[in-house]
Short mmCIF file of C-alpha atoms in Angstrom, two decimals:
data_model
loop_
_atom_site.label_atom_id
_atom_site.label_comp_id
_atom_site.label_asym_id
_atom_site.label_seq_id
_atom_site.Cartn_x
_atom_site.Cartn_y
_atom_site.Cartn_z
CA UNK A 1 86.76 112.08 20.14
CA UNK A 2 85.12 108.93 21.47
CA UNK A 3 83.14 109.27 24.69
CA UNK A 4 80.92 107.21 26.98
CA UNK A 5 78.21 109.11 28.87
CA UNK A 6 76.63 107.14 31.73
CA UNK A 7 73.40 108.25 33.41
CA UNK A 8 72.90 106.86 36.90
CA UNK A 9 69.14 107.06 37.38
CA UNK A 10 68.53 106.21 33.74
CA UNK A 11 64.76 105.77 34.17
CA UNK A 12 64.28 108.84 36.38
CA UNK A 13 62.36 111.99 35.50
CA UNK A 14 65.47 114.15 35.09
CA UNK A 15 67.00 111.76 32.58
CA UNK A 16 64.02 111.41 30.25
CA UNK A 17 62.56 114.90 30.71
CA UNK A 18 65.75 116.97 30.46
CA UNK A 19 68.95 115.06 29.75
CA UNK A 20 67.98 112.74 26.90
CA UNK A 21 66.06 115.51 25.03
CA UNK A 22 69.06 117.82 25.46
CA UNK A 23 71.39 115.16 24.06
CA UNK A 24 69.03 114.60 21.15
CA UNK A 25 69.12 118.33 20.34
CA UNK A 26 72.93 118.23 20.35
CA UNK A 27 72.74 115.18 18.05
CA UNK A 28 70.21 116.90 15.76
CA UNK A 29 72.37 120.06 15.55
CA UNK A 30 75.49 118.06 14.75
CA UNK A 31 77.20 119.23 17.95
CA UNK A 32 77.48 115.83 19.67
CA UNK A 33 81.01 114.47 19.06
CA UNK A 34 81.15 111.39 16.90
CA UNK A 35 82.08 108.08 18.44
CA UNK A 36 79.80 108.47 21.45
CA UNK A 37 77.78 105.98 23.47
CA UNK A 38 75.05 106.84 25.95
CA UNK A 39 74.45 104.32 28.73
CA UNK A 40 71.45 104.44 31.06
CA UNK A 41 71.74 102.44 34.28
CA UNK A 42 68.87 101.66 36.64
CA UNK A 43 67.44 98.78 38.69
CA UNK A 44 64.88 97.68 36.10
CA UNK A 45 65.70 94.46 34.25
CA UNK A 46 65.41 95.29 30.55
CA UNK A 47 67.34 95.14 27.29
CA UNK A 48 68.76 97.93 25.11
CA UNK A 49 65.81 97.55 22.75
CA UNK A 50 63.16 97.70 25.48
CA UNK A 51 64.78 100.78 27.00
CA UNK A 52 64.87 102.49 23.60
CA UNK A 53 61.15 101.73 23.12
CA UNK A 54 60.42 103.08 26.61
CA UNK A 55 62.40 106.24 25.88
CA UNK A 56 60.63 106.72 22.54
CA UNK A 57 57.30 106.78 24.40
CA UNK A 58 58.68 109.34 26.86
CA UNK A 59 59.81 111.55 23.97
CA UNK A 60 56.15 111.98 23.00
CA UNK A 61 55.82 114.26 26.05
CA UNK A 62 58.67 116.52 24.92
CA UNK A 63 57.85 119.94 23.39
CA UNK A 64 56.81 119.52 19.75
CA UNK A 65 59.74 121.39 18.16
CA UNK A 66 62.21 119.33 20.19
CA UNK A 67 60.53 115.98 19.52
CA UNK A 68 62.31 113.62 17.09
CA UNK A 69 60.52 112.06 14.16
CA UNK A 70 60.80 108.28 13.77
CA UNK A 71 63.83 108.46 11.48
CA UNK A 72 65.69 110.87 13.77
CA UNK A 73 64.95 108.77 16.82
CA UNK A 74 66.21 105.58 15.19
CA UNK A 75 69.55 107.21 14.42
CA UNK A 76 69.80 108.72 17.91
CA UNK A 77 68.69 105.49 19.62
CA UNK A 78 71.59 103.62 18.01
CA UNK A 79 73.86 105.46 20.48
CA UNK A 80 71.80 104.43 23.52
CA UNK A 81 72.43 101.37 25.67
CA UNK A 82 70.98 100.10 28.94
CA UNK A 83 72.52 98.24 31.86
CA UNK A 84 70.84 96.97 34.99
CA UNK A 85 72.60 98.13 38.17
CA UNK A 86 71.79 97.91 41.85
CA UNK A 87 73.79 100.83 43.22
CA UNK A 88 74.27 99.06 46.55
CA UNK A 89 76.05 96.06 44.95
CA UNK A 90 79.86 96.42 44.48
CA UNK A 91 79.96 93.72 41.78
CA UNK A 92 77.64 95.78 39.59
CA UNK A 93 80.20 98.61 39.54
CA UNK A 94 82.86 96.13 38.43
CA UNK A 95 80.54 95.04 35.63
CA UNK A 96 80.11 98.67 34.58
CA UNK A 97 83.89 99.17 34.56
CA UNK A 98 84.37 96.05 32.42
CA UNK A 99 81.75 97.35 29.95
CA UNK A 100 83.50 100.72 29.71
CA UNK A 101 87.03 99.27 29.57
CA UNK A 102 86.11 97.01 26.66
CA UNK A 103 86.02 100.07 24.39
CA UNK A 104 88.42 102.37 26.27
CA UNK A 105 86.84 105.64 25.10
CA UNK A 106 88.80 108.90 25.20
CA UNK A 107 86.41 110.35 27.81
CA UNK A 108 84.00 108.83 30.33
CA UNK A 109 81.34 111.10 31.85
CA UNK A 110 79.43 109.69 34.84
CA UNK A 111 76.26 111.72 35.43
CA UNK A 112 74.68 111.19 38.87
CA UNK A 113 71.01 111.94 38.09
CA UNK A 114 69.97 110.34 41.38
CA UNK A 115 68.90 111.47 44.81
CA UNK A 116 71.81 113.36 46.45
CA UNK A 117 71.84 110.99 49.44
CA UNK A 118 73.25 108.35 47.05
CA UNK A 119 76.17 110.51 45.85
CA UNK A 120 78.57 109.50 48.63
CA UNK A 121 78.04 105.75 48.19
CA UNK A 122 78.21 105.91 44.40
CA UNK A 123 81.48 107.86 44.42
CA UNK A 124 83.07 105.49 46.91
CA UNK A 125 82.08 102.46 44.84
CA UNK A 126 83.36 104.09 41.65
CA UNK A 127 86.70 104.70 43.35
CA UNK A 128 86.84 101.15 44.66
CA UNK A 129 86.71 99.68 41.13
CA UNK A 130 89.06 102.28 39.64
CA UNK A 131 86.48 104.29 37.73
CA UNK A 132 88.22 107.52 38.73
CA UNK A 133 91.18 107.57 36.35
CA UNK A 134 92.13 110.72 34.48
CA UNK A 135 89.71 110.05 31.60
CA UNK A 136 86.72 110.08 33.96
CA UNK A 137 84.51 113.06 34.89
CA UNK A 138 81.66 112.96 37.37
CA UNK A 139 78.63 115.28 37.07
CA UNK A 140 76.69 116.03 40.26
CA UNK A 141 73.11 117.26 39.93
CA UNK A 142 71.62 119.70 42.47
CA UNK A 143 70.53 119.86 45.23
CA UNK A 144 74.06 119.29 46.53
CA UNK A 145 73.23 118.78 50.17
CA UNK A 146 70.52 120.03 52.49
CA UNK A 147 72.77 122.30 54.53
CA UNK A 148 76.47 123.11 54.94
CA UNK A 149 77.31 119.90 56.81
CA UNK A 150 75.70 117.61 54.22
CA UNK A 151 77.29 119.58 51.35
CA UNK A 152 80.71 119.22 52.99
CA UNK A 153 80.12 115.49 53.47
CA UNK A 154 79.32 115.07 49.77
CA UNK A 155 82.37 117.12 48.79
CA UNK A 156 84.64 115.07 51.08
CA UNK A 157 83.37 111.88 49.46
CA UNK A 158 83.89 113.31 45.95
CA UNK A 159 87.37 114.64 46.82
CA UNK A 160 88.29 111.25 48.28
CA UNK A 161 87.83 109.71 44.83
CA UNK A 162 88.07 112.45 42.18
CA UNK A 163 90.27 115.49 41.67
CA UNK A 164 88.47 118.85 41.74
CA UNK A 165 89.07 119.17 37.99
CA UNK A 166 87.06 115.96 37.47
CA UNK A 167 84.00 117.15 39.45
CA UNK A 168 81.30 119.01 37.49
CA UNK A 169 78.67 120.43 39.90
CA UNK A 170 75.83 121.40 37.64
CA UNK A 171 73.55 124.43 37.99
CA UNK A 172 71.38 124.45 34.87
CA UNK A 173 70.79 128.21 35.15
CA UNK A 174 74.43 128.75 34.25
CA UNK A 175 73.83 127.00 30.93
CA UNK A 176 71.12 129.43 29.81
CA UNK A 177 72.31 131.61 26.88
CA UNK A 178 71.00 134.70 28.64
CA UNK A 179 73.10 133.96 31.73
CA UNK A 180 76.20 133.39 29.61
CA UNK A 181 75.52 136.81 28.09
CA UNK A 182 76.03 138.38 31.51
CA UNK A 183 79.74 137.73 31.07
CA UNK A 184 79.68 139.05 27.50
CA UNK A 185 77.71 142.15 28.54
CA UNK A 186 80.12 143.08 31.29
CA UNK A 187 83.50 141.97 30.04
CA UNK A 188 83.11 142.02 26.25
CA UNK A 189 81.88 145.61 26.02
CA UNK A 190 83.38 148.87 27.26
CA UNK A 191 80.01 150.58 27.67
CA UNK A 192 78.81 149.47 31.12
CA UNK A 193 81.89 148.57 33.17
CA UNK A 194 82.80 152.19 34.12
CA UNK A 195 79.24 152.61 35.47
CA UNK A 196 79.11 149.20 37.18
CA UNK A 197 79.67 150.46 40.74
CA UNK A 198 78.12 152.20 43.72
CA UNK A 199 78.59 155.72 42.30
CA UNK A 200 76.19 154.99 39.41
CA UNK A 201 73.93 152.15 40.59
CA UNK A 202 71.22 152.62 43.21
CA UNK A 203 70.13 148.99 43.64
CA UNK A 204 70.03 145.63 41.86
CA UNK A 205 67.03 143.28 41.84
CA UNK A 206 67.11 139.58 40.91
CA UNK A 207 63.71 137.94 40.41
CA UNK A 208 63.09 134.25 39.68
CA UNK A 209 59.31 133.93 39.59
CA UNK A 210 57.13 130.96 38.62
CA UNK A 211 53.40 130.70 37.97
CA UNK A 212 53.40 126.97 38.61
CA UNK A 213 52.81 125.43 42.01
CA UNK A 214 54.56 122.34 43.36
CA UNK A 215 52.29 119.99 41.38
CA UNK A 216 53.06 116.34 42.14
CA UNK A 217 56.42 117.18 43.75
CA UNK A 218 54.90 118.13 47.11
CA UNK A 219 56.84 115.57 49.16
CA UNK A 220 60.20 116.60 47.67
CA UNK A 221 59.50 120.32 47.78
CA UNK A 222 58.27 120.28 51.37
CA UNK A 223 61.66 119.01 52.47
CA UNK A 224 63.46 121.63 50.40
CA UNK A 225 61.69 124.99 50.15
CA UNK A 226 62.36 128.06 48.04
CA UNK A 227 65.53 129.13 49.88
CA UNK A 228 67.34 125.85 49.20
CA UNK A 229 65.72 125.25 45.81
CA UNK A 230 66.40 128.65 44.20
CA UNK A 231 68.25 131.18 46.36
CA UNK A 232 71.21 129.12 47.58
CA UNK A 233 72.18 128.15 44.04
CA UNK A 234 70.52 129.92 41.06
CA UNK A 235 69.98 133.38 42.57
CA UNK A 236 73.38 133.51 44.27
CA UNK A 237 75.15 132.41 41.09
CA UNK A 238 73.45 135.26 39.22
CA UNK A 239 74.44 137.70 41.97
CA UNK A 240 78.09 136.65 41.75
CA UNK A 241 78.12 137.14 37.97
CA UNK A 242 76.61 140.61 38.34
CA UNK A 243 78.90 141.69 41.20
CA UNK A 244 82.22 139.96 40.43
CA UNK A 245 85.40 141.80 39.46
CA UNK A 246 86.73 141.27 35.91
CA UNK A 247 88.62 137.96 35.81
CA UNK A 248 92.13 137.96 34.41
CA UNK A 249 91.18 135.38 31.75
CA UNK A 250 88.13 133.44 30.54
CA UNK A 251 89.51 130.44 32.40
CA UNK A 252 87.31 128.36 34.72
CA UNK A 253 89.33 128.98 37.87
CA UNK A 254 89.90 132.69 37.13
CA UNK A 255 86.11 133.14 36.86
CA UNK A 256 85.31 131.01 39.88
CA UNK A 257 87.93 132.75 42.01
CA UNK A 258 86.14 136.07 41.43
CA UNK A 259 82.71 134.58 42.12
CA UNK A 260 83.99 133.16 45.39
CA UNK A 261 85.25 136.60 46.45
CA UNK A 262 81.72 137.96 46.02
CA UNK A 263 80.21 135.17 48.12
CA UNK A 264 82.75 135.84 50.86
CA UNK A 265 81.92 139.57 50.72
CA UNK A 266 78.17 139.15 51.19
CA UNK A 267 76.90 140.77 54.35
CA UNK A 268 76.40 137.94 56.86
CA UNK A 269 73.00 137.36 58.43
CA UNK A 270 72.21 137.36 62.14
CA UNK A 271 68.94 136.38 63.83
CA UNK A 272 68.07 140.08 64.02
CA UNK A 273 68.86 140.84 60.37
CA UNK A 274 66.92 137.78 59.20
CA UNK A 275 63.83 139.14 60.94
CA UNK A 276 64.40 142.53 59.30
CA UNK A 277 65.78 141.69 55.85
CA UNK A 278 64.21 138.34 54.87
CA UNK A 279 60.57 137.67 54.00
CA UNK A 280 59.26 134.13 53.64
CA UNK A 281 55.83 133.29 52.30
CA UNK A 282 53.56 130.38 51.42
CA UNK A 283 50.88 130.57 48.72
CA UNK A 284 47.20 130.16 49.44
CA UNK A 285 44.40 129.45 46.99
CA UNK A 286 43.98 132.04 44.26
CA UNK A 287 43.68 132.57 40.52
CA UNK A 288 46.26 132.10 37.77
CA UNK A 289 45.23 133.22 34.27
CA UNK A 290 41.58 133.24 35.33
CA UNK A 291 41.62 129.70 36.75
CA UNK A 292 41.26 128.81 40.42
CA UNK A 293 44.31 127.03 41.86
CA UNK A 294 44.73 125.38 45.27
CA UNK A 295 46.88 126.67 48.08
CA UNK A 296 50.16 124.99 49.02
CA UNK A 297 48.61 123.16 51.97
CA UNK A 298 46.03 121.58 49.64
CA UNK A 299 48.67 120.25 47.23
CA UNK A 300 49.30 116.50 46.90
CA UNK A 301 51.64 115.04 49.55
CA UNK A 302 52.00 118.33 51.46
CA UNK A 303 51.40 118.08 55.23
CA UNK A 304 48.41 120.11 56.39
CA UNK A 305 50.54 121.95 58.96
CA UNK A 306 53.60 122.55 56.72
CA UNK A 307 55.68 125.66 57.35
CA UNK A 308 57.70 125.22 54.15
CA UNK A 309 58.31 128.50 52.33
CA UNK A 310 57.27 128.82 48.67
CA UNK A 311 58.43 132.46 48.49
CA UNK A 312 61.56 134.28 49.65
CA UNK A 313 62.55 137.93 49.29
CA UNK A 314 65.68 139.25 50.92
CA UNK A 315 67.96 142.25 51.05
CA UNK A 316 71.73 141.94 51.19
CA UNK A 317 74.88 143.92 50.39
CA UNK A 318 78.30 143.12 48.97
CA UNK A 319 80.81 144.56 51.41
CA UNK A 320 83.61 145.76 49.15
CA UNK A 321 84.73 149.03 47.55
CA UNK A 322 82.81 148.57 44.32
CA UNK A 323 79.42 147.85 45.92
CA UNK A 324 79.50 149.29 49.47
CA UNK A 325 76.02 150.51 50.43
CA UNK A 326 74.24 149.22 47.30
CA UNK A 327 71.29 146.96 48.23
CA UNK A 328 70.84 143.71 46.32
CA UNK A 329 67.28 142.36 46.44
CA UNK A 330 66.72 138.67 45.68
CA UNK A 331 63.23 137.27 45.17
CA UNK A 332 61.82 133.89 44.16
CA UNK A 333 58.48 132.18 44.52
CA UNK A 334 55.87 129.80 43.17
CA UNK A 335 52.33 130.71 42.09
CA UNK A 336 53.32 134.32 41.41
CA UNK A 337 51.68 136.72 38.96
CA UNK A 338 54.11 135.98 36.11
CA UNK A 339 56.67 133.46 34.98
CA UNK A 340 59.56 135.85 34.95
CA UNK A 341 63.31 135.63 35.51
CA UNK A 342 65.20 138.88 35.21
CA UNK A 343 67.90 141.10 36.69
CA UNK A 344 67.07 144.78 37.00
CA UNK A 345 69.94 147.25 37.43
CA UNK A 346 68.48 150.55 38.70
CA UNK A 347 70.82 153.48 38.13
CA UNK A 348 70.95 156.57 40.29
CA UNK A 349 68.98 159.68 39.26
CA UNK A 350 70.77 162.55 37.55
CA UNK A 351 72.55 164.74 40.13
CA UNK A 352 70.92 167.99 38.93
CA UNK A 353 67.60 168.18 37.12
CA UNK A 354 67.14 170.74 34.32
CA UNK A 355 63.96 169.32 32.74
CA UNK A 356 60.46 169.81 34.17
CA UNK A 357 58.40 167.03 35.74
CA UNK A 358 59.38 163.81 37.42
CA UNK A 359 62.35 162.00 35.93
CA UNK A 360 62.60 158.24 36.17
CA UNK A 361 66.15 156.93 36.66
CA UNK A 362 67.63 154.76 33.92
CA UNK A 363 67.25 151.01 34.18
CA UNK A 364 68.95 148.05 32.54
CA UNK A 365 66.74 144.94 32.46
CA UNK A 366 68.52 141.66 31.76
CA UNK A 367 65.79 139.21 30.73
CA UNK A 368 66.44 135.53 31.41
CA UNK A 369 63.03 133.91 30.79
CA UNK A 370 60.57 133.56 29.15
CA UNK A 371 62.22 136.19 26.91
CA UNK A 372 65.97 136.33 26.47
CA UNK A 373 67.41 139.80 25.94
CA UNK A 374 68.33 143.25 27.19
CA UNK A 375 66.23 146.36 27.68
CA UNK A 376 67.85 149.72 28.42
CA UNK A 377 65.33 152.28 29.66
CA UNK A 378 66.26 155.90 28.92
CA UNK A 379 64.54 159.30 28.87
CA UNK A 380 64.02 161.40 25.75
CA UNK A 381 62.01 164.35 24.40
CA UNK A 382 59.30 163.88 21.81
CA UNK A 383 60.14 167.26 20.28
CA UNK A 384 56.56 168.50 20.65
CA UNK A 385 57.43 171.96 21.95
CA UNK A 386 59.29 174.02 24.52
CA UNK A 387 59.20 173.00 28.16
CA UNK A 388 57.98 169.47 27.56
CA UNK A 389 58.64 166.71 30.08
CA UNK A 390 60.93 163.80 29.36
CA UNK A 391 59.33 160.55 28.20
CA UNK A 392 60.61 157.01 28.96
CA UNK A 393 61.88 155.14 25.89
CA UNK A 394 63.48 151.70 25.61
CA UNK A 395 66.28 150.17 23.60
CA UNK A 396 65.13 146.55 23.43
CA UNK A 397 67.29 143.66 22.20
CA UNK A 398 65.70 140.24 21.71
CA UNK A 399 68.53 137.70 21.45
CA UNK A 400 66.31 135.06 19.83
CA UNK A 401 65.59 137.48 16.98
CA UNK A 402 69.13 138.86 16.82
CA UNK A 403 70.62 135.37 16.54
CA UNK A 404 68.45 133.61 13.98
CA UNK A 405 70.34 130.31 14.11
CA UNK A 406 69.34 127.61 16.58
CA UNK A 407 70.55 128.54 20.06
CA UNK A 408 71.82 125.91 22.47
CA UNK A 409 69.65 125.07 25.49
CA UNK A 410 70.96 124.99 29.05
CA UNK A 411 71.34 121.24 29.56
CA UNK A 412 72.57 120.80 25.99
CA UNK A 413 75.36 123.32 26.58
CA UNK A 414 76.31 121.86 29.95
CA UNK A 415 76.37 118.26 28.73
CA UNK A 416 78.58 119.23 25.79
CA UNK A 417 80.87 121.14 28.16
CA UNK A 418 81.14 118.13 30.48
CA UNK A 419 82.08 115.88 27.57
CA UNK A 420 84.66 118.45 26.42
CA UNK A 421 86.00 119.03 29.97
CA UNK A 422 85.11 122.74 30.13
CA UNK A 423 84.48 123.78 33.75
CA UNK A 424 83.60 127.47 33.24
CA UNK A 425 79.86 127.01 33.77
CA UNK A 426 80.11 124.56 36.67
CA UNK A 427 80.31 125.32 40.39
CA UNK A 428 83.46 124.68 42.41
CA UNK A 429 83.19 123.05 45.85
CA UNK A 430 84.35 126.12 47.77
CA UNK A 431 81.74 128.28 45.98
CA UNK A 432 79.02 125.82 46.83
CA UNK A 433 80.03 125.56 50.49
CA UNK A 434 80.31 129.34 50.89
CA UNK A 435 76.79 129.74 49.51
CA UNK A 436 75.51 127.27 52.12
CA UNK A 437 77.51 129.07 54.81
CA UNK A 438 75.74 132.32 53.90
CA UNK A 439 72.17 130.93 53.90
CA UNK A 440 72.50 128.79 57.05
CA UNK A 441 71.76 131.64 59.51
CA UNK A 442 68.45 132.14 57.68
CA UNK A 443 67.59 128.46 58.06
CA UNK A 444 68.56 128.56 61.73
CA UNK A 445 66.47 131.66 62.40
CA UNK A 446 63.44 130.12 60.69
CA UNK A 447 63.83 126.92 62.69
CA UNK A 448 63.55 128.97 65.88
CA UNK A 449 60.63 131.09 64.61
CA UNK A 450 57.25 129.51 65.31
CA UNK A 451 55.29 132.16 63.39
CA UNK A 452 55.96 130.44 60.07
CA UNK A 453 55.73 131.88 56.55
CA UNK A 454 53.43 134.76 55.61
CA UNK A 455 50.46 133.79 53.44
CA UNK A 456 50.01 135.25 49.96
CA UNK A 457 47.38 134.65 47.32
CA UNK A 458 48.30 132.60 44.25
CA UNK A 459 48.53 134.99 41.30
CA UNK A 460 49.98 137.85 43.36
CA UNK A 461 53.60 139.01 43.71
CA UNK A 462 53.96 137.53 47.20
CA UNK A 463 53.42 138.90 50.70
CA UNK A 464 53.03 142.65 51.12
CA UNK A 465 56.08 142.54 53.38
CA UNK A 466 58.25 141.94 50.28
CA UNK A 467 57.21 145.33 48.90
CA UNK A 468 57.78 146.94 52.29
CA UNK A 469 61.29 145.43 52.37
CA UNK A 470 62.28 147.42 49.27
CA UNK A 471 60.21 150.50 50.11
CA UNK A 472 62.14 150.88 53.36
CA UNK A 473 65.13 151.98 51.26
CA UNK A 474 62.99 154.29 49.12
CA UNK A 475 62.78 151.87 46.18
CA UNK A 476 60.19 149.51 44.66
CA UNK A 477 60.15 146.26 42.72
CA UNK A 478 60.29 146.64 38.94
CA UNK A 479 56.61 145.78 38.36
CA UNK A 480 55.56 148.44 40.90
CA UNK A 481 57.44 151.30 39.22
#
């Protein structure tokens, strides 16, 4: 199958840090379809050869195991081309169309690795020159809007040019092997589904924690914040996959229909419930791995009086028969104690205790990063004598060890799916808009609240109020148990 993959923003960080290395891995593993061309477009005036040399230098910053040697790069670089484009000039889009039409590939994938404020104009110009025929797919990189209104504006512009089946809204978390295993865990095994409901589960916790600060991205991050950057997309997508009903098939729309039902069932926020059930924080100076790190307000390009949140913890519920009354706790933040992404399913205690001592309820820990696996925490007896207390034991599955062959990375999987036209791991417009609809009351409440975010020390697990949020229901975060 011949394909042309075009990166708008071909000299941008996303392209050389994530997309090109992911494509190289697909090429190295023999998964990239033959007959492909990769075209980078940007405003710089340079040739194919100069762009390839520039990209080769950038590859030196890629992780060692994923870095090509000279021979590998030469073979991969033969697929790569460069074209100068000013995205504000209609004639440059016609030139791009002529370049693509000259070969007439089976599939054309247009990846918008640009600032989202350019999406509307780019889509309109693509439509104007006819680069929206049935062989074309457009990939839209997050953040898709700043709020509901801007997301709807982008979606209107995309729908005005492309059919929904041609629009691939990317959330790289959905490409992680561990996230894909959520579907396999629930719907490929008979073990957990009978227990996957309010009668057996006490609460569910989703944590997306980072040790890193904002680094050199202060200007971008200050206009975004943790709620928009992580909760509205990544965390909510994980919640929908945990809470959704079994889809009728493994079809894209069957899956996305069920995820949308979850988003529509989330308990809506009011100004009062935001004050009660949402904690926002901002990191101050502290220590990470024994090294002093600056606070958010001391970071490069961050205003000294910024009220941008770098931490969010919230409590919500899914108002349906399966989950009624079960709290879902979502938490994300920068400069936290660990780099840790996991989902913890806390089961209810046994209804009648017959063993002495305290008994810890069972837990299922779904590890997303840095490890990738499952841990089921049970109770057992050592067999040391009569009347002994139960001892916690774990059944631990490390997917990287269980699957010895090379596993596919997130962007690698998603790029291959876009080329193949598989929409299962991409977000539909109504999902995306419903997620914005749900978080908007939080944004509105914060805009009216002059108290700002709560401070927390870098290297901690966030403001103390986040622990109090969970303790109010008689529970605690996983690291506190």
